[in-house]
Tab-separated table of C-alpha atoms in Angstrom:
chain	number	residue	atom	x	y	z
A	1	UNK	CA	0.000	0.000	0.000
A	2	UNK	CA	3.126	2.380	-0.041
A	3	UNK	CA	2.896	2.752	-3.646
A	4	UNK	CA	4.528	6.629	-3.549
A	5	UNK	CA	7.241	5.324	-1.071
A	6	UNK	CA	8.221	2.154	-3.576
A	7	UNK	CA	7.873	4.433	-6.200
A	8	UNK	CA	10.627	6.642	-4.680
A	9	UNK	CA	12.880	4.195	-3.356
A	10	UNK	CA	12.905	2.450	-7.115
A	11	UNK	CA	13.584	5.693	-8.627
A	12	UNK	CA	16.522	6.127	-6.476
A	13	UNK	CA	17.765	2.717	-7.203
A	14	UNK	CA	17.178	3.086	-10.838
A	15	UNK	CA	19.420	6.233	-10.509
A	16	UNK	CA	22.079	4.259	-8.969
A	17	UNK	CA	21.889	1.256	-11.133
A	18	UNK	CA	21.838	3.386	-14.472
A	19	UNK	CA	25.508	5.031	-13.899
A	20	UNK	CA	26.725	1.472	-14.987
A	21	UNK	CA	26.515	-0.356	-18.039
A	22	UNK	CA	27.516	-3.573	-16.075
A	23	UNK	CA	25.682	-6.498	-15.426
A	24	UNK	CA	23.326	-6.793	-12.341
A	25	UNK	CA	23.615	-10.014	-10.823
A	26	UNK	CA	21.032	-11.082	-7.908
A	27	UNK	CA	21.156	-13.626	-5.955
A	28	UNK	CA	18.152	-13.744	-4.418
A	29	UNK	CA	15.201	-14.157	-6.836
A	30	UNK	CA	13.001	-11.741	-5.415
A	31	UNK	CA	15.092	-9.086	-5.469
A	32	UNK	CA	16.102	-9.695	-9.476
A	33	UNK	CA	12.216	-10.127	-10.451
A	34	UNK	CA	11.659	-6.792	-8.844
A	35	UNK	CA	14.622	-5.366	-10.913
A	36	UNK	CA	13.712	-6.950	-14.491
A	37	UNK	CA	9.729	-6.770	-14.042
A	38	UNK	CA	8.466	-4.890	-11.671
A	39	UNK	CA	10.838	-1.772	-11.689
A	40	UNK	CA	9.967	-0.519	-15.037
A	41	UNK	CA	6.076	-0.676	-13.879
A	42	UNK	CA	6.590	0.887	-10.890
A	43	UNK	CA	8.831	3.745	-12.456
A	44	UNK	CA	8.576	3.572	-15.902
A	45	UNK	CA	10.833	5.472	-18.123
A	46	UNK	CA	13.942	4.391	-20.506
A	47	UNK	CA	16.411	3.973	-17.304
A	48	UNK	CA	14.340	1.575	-15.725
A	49	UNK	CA	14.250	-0.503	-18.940
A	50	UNK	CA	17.436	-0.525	-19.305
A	51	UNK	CA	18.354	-0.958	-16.097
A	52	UNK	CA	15.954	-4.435	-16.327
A	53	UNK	CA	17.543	-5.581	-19.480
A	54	UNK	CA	21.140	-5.889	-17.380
A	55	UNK	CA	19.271	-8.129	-14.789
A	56	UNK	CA	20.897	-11.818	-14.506
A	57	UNK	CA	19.829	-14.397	-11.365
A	58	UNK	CA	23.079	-15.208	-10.481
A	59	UNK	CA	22.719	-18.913	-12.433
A	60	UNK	CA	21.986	-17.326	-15.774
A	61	UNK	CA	25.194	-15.252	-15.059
A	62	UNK	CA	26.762	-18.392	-14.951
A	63	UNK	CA	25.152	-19.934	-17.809
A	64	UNK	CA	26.191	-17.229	-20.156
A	65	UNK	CA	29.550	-17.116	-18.960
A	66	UNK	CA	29.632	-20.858	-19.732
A	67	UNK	CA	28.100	-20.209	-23.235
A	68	UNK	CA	30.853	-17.714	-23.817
A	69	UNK	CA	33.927	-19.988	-22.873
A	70	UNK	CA	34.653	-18.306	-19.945
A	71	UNK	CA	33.372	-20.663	-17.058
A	72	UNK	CA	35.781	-22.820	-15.260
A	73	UNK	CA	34.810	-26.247	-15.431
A	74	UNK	CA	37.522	-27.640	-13.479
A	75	UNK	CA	35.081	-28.713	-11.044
A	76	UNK	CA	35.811	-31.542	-8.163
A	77	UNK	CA	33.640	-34.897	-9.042
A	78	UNK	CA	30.504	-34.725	-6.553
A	79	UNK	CA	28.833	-37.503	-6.032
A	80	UNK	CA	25.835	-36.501	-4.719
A	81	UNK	CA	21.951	-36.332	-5.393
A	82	UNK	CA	20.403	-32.583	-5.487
A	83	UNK	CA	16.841	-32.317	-4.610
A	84	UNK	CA	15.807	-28.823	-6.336
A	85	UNK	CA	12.922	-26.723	-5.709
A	86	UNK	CA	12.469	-24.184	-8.426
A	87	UNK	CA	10.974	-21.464	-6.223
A	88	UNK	CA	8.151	-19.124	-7.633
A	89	UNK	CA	10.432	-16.122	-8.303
A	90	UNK	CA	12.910	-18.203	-9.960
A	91	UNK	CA	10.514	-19.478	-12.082
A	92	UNK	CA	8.849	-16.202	-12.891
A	93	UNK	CA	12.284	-15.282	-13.745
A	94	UNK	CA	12.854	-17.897	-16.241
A	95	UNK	CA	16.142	-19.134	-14.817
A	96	UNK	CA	15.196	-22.381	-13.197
A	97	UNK	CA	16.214	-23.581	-16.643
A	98	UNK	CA	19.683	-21.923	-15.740
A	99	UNK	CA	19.943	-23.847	-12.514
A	100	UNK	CA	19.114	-26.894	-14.299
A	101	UNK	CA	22.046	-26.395	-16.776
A	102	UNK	CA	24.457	-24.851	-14.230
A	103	UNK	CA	24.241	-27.803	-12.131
A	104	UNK	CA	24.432	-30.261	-14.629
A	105	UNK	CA	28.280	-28.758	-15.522
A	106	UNK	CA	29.290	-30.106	-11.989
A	107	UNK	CA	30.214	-34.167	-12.545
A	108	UNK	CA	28.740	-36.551	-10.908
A	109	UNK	CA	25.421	-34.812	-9.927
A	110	UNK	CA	22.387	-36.264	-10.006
A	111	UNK	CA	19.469	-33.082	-9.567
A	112	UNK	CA	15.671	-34.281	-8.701
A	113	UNK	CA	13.504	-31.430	-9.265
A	114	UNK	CA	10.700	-31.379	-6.570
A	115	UNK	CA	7.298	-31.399	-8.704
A	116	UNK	CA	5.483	-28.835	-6.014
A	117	UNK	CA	5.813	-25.227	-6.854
A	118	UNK	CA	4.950	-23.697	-3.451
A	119	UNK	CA	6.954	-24.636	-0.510
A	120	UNK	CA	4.238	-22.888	1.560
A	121	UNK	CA	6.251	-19.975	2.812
A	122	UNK	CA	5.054	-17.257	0.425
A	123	UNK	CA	7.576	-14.340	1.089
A	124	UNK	CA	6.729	-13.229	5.090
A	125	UNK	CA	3.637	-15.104	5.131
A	126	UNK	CA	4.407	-18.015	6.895
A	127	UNK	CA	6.614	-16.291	9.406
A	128	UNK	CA	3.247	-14.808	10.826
A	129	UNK	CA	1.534	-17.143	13.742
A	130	UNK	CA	-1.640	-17.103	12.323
A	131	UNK	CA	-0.456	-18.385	9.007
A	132	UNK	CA	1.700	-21.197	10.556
A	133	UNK	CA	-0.481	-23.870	10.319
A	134	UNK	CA	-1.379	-23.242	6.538
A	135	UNK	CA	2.180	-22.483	5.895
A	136	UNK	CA	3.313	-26.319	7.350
A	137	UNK	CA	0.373	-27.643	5.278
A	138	UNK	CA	1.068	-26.429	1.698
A	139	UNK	CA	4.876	-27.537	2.220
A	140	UNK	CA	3.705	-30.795	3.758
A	141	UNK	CA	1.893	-31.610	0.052
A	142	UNK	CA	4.987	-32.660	-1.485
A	143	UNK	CA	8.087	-30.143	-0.488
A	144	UNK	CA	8.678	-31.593	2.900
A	145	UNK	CA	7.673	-35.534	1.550
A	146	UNK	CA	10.049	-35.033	-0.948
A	147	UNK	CA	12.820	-33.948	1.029
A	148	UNK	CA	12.460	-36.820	3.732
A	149	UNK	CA	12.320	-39.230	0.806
A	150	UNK	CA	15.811	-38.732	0.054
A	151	UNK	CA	16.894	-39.046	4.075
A	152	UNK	CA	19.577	-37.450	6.217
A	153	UNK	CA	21.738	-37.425	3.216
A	154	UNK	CA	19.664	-34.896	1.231
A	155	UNK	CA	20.902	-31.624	-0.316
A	156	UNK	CA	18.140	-29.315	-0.783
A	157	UNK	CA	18.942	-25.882	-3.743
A	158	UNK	CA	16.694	-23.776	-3.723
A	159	UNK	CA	17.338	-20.054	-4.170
A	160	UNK	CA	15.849	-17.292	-2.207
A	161	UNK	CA	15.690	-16.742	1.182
A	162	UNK	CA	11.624	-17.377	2.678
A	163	UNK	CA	12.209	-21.029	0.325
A	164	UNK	CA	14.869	-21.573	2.034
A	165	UNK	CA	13.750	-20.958	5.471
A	166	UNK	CA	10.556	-23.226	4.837
């Protein structure tokens, strides 16, 4: 409901991120959806579109410096079996499909994508006592079955930080 206050704060990170013509790597889904979709709604204009266009989730960073020949690929044989959630934002982003490639470059990986979408967390909304319950119950479906499947031994990716909380 702060619309004017977003508004503002985006303009002045618009302002910042506009005085390069670097890329703008995120980490944290969330925060690169905001940057490549939401920021040129909220403030509109050319510098906000261009500012989107530099956006990269960290993994399609990767992916594209793999594409160009300029990844390291001396990676250590893992043997190991990756249970991935592709959370929301991620997906909204596109770059699951960059996780899924990124990871495969690392040998001996075996990555089992969890088929639930929602891990029940929804941004702050399952911090909040009175969503608890429902929280624990959407990521019961299949998130938290999934992981227990695999046992003690399980490596859960999943990017951004509510996801990973849950």
């Amino acid at each position: 409901g702060a619309k004017d206050e977003a508004r503002a704060c985006g303009q002045a990170n618009v302002d910042l991120l506009s005085q390069s013509d670097l890329p703008i790597v995120t980490s944290a889904p969330s925060c690169g959806l905001m940057l490549r979709h939401e920021m040129p709604l909220l403030v509109g204009g050319e510098a906000a579109e261009g500012v989107a266009k530099r956006v990269y989730d960290i993994h399609e960073f990767l992916a594209w410096l793999h594409e160009r020949g300029e990844l390291d690929l001396n990676f250590k044989k893992i043997q190991s079996t990756l249970l991935f959630h592709p959370t929301c934002h991620l997906r909204a982003m596109g770059a699951d499909k960059a996780v899924r490639k990124v990871l495969g470059l690392i040998p001996g990986i075996e990555l089992v994508e969890i088929p639930e979408r929602c891990c029940g967390m929804a941004g702050s909304f399952g911090y909040l006592t009175k969503h608890f319950d429902v929280s624990q119950a959407i990521g019961e479906r299949r998130l938290f079955s999934a992981v227990r499947a695999l046992g003690a031994d399980a490596v859960v990716v999943a990017s951004g930080t509510s996801c990973r909380q849950q």
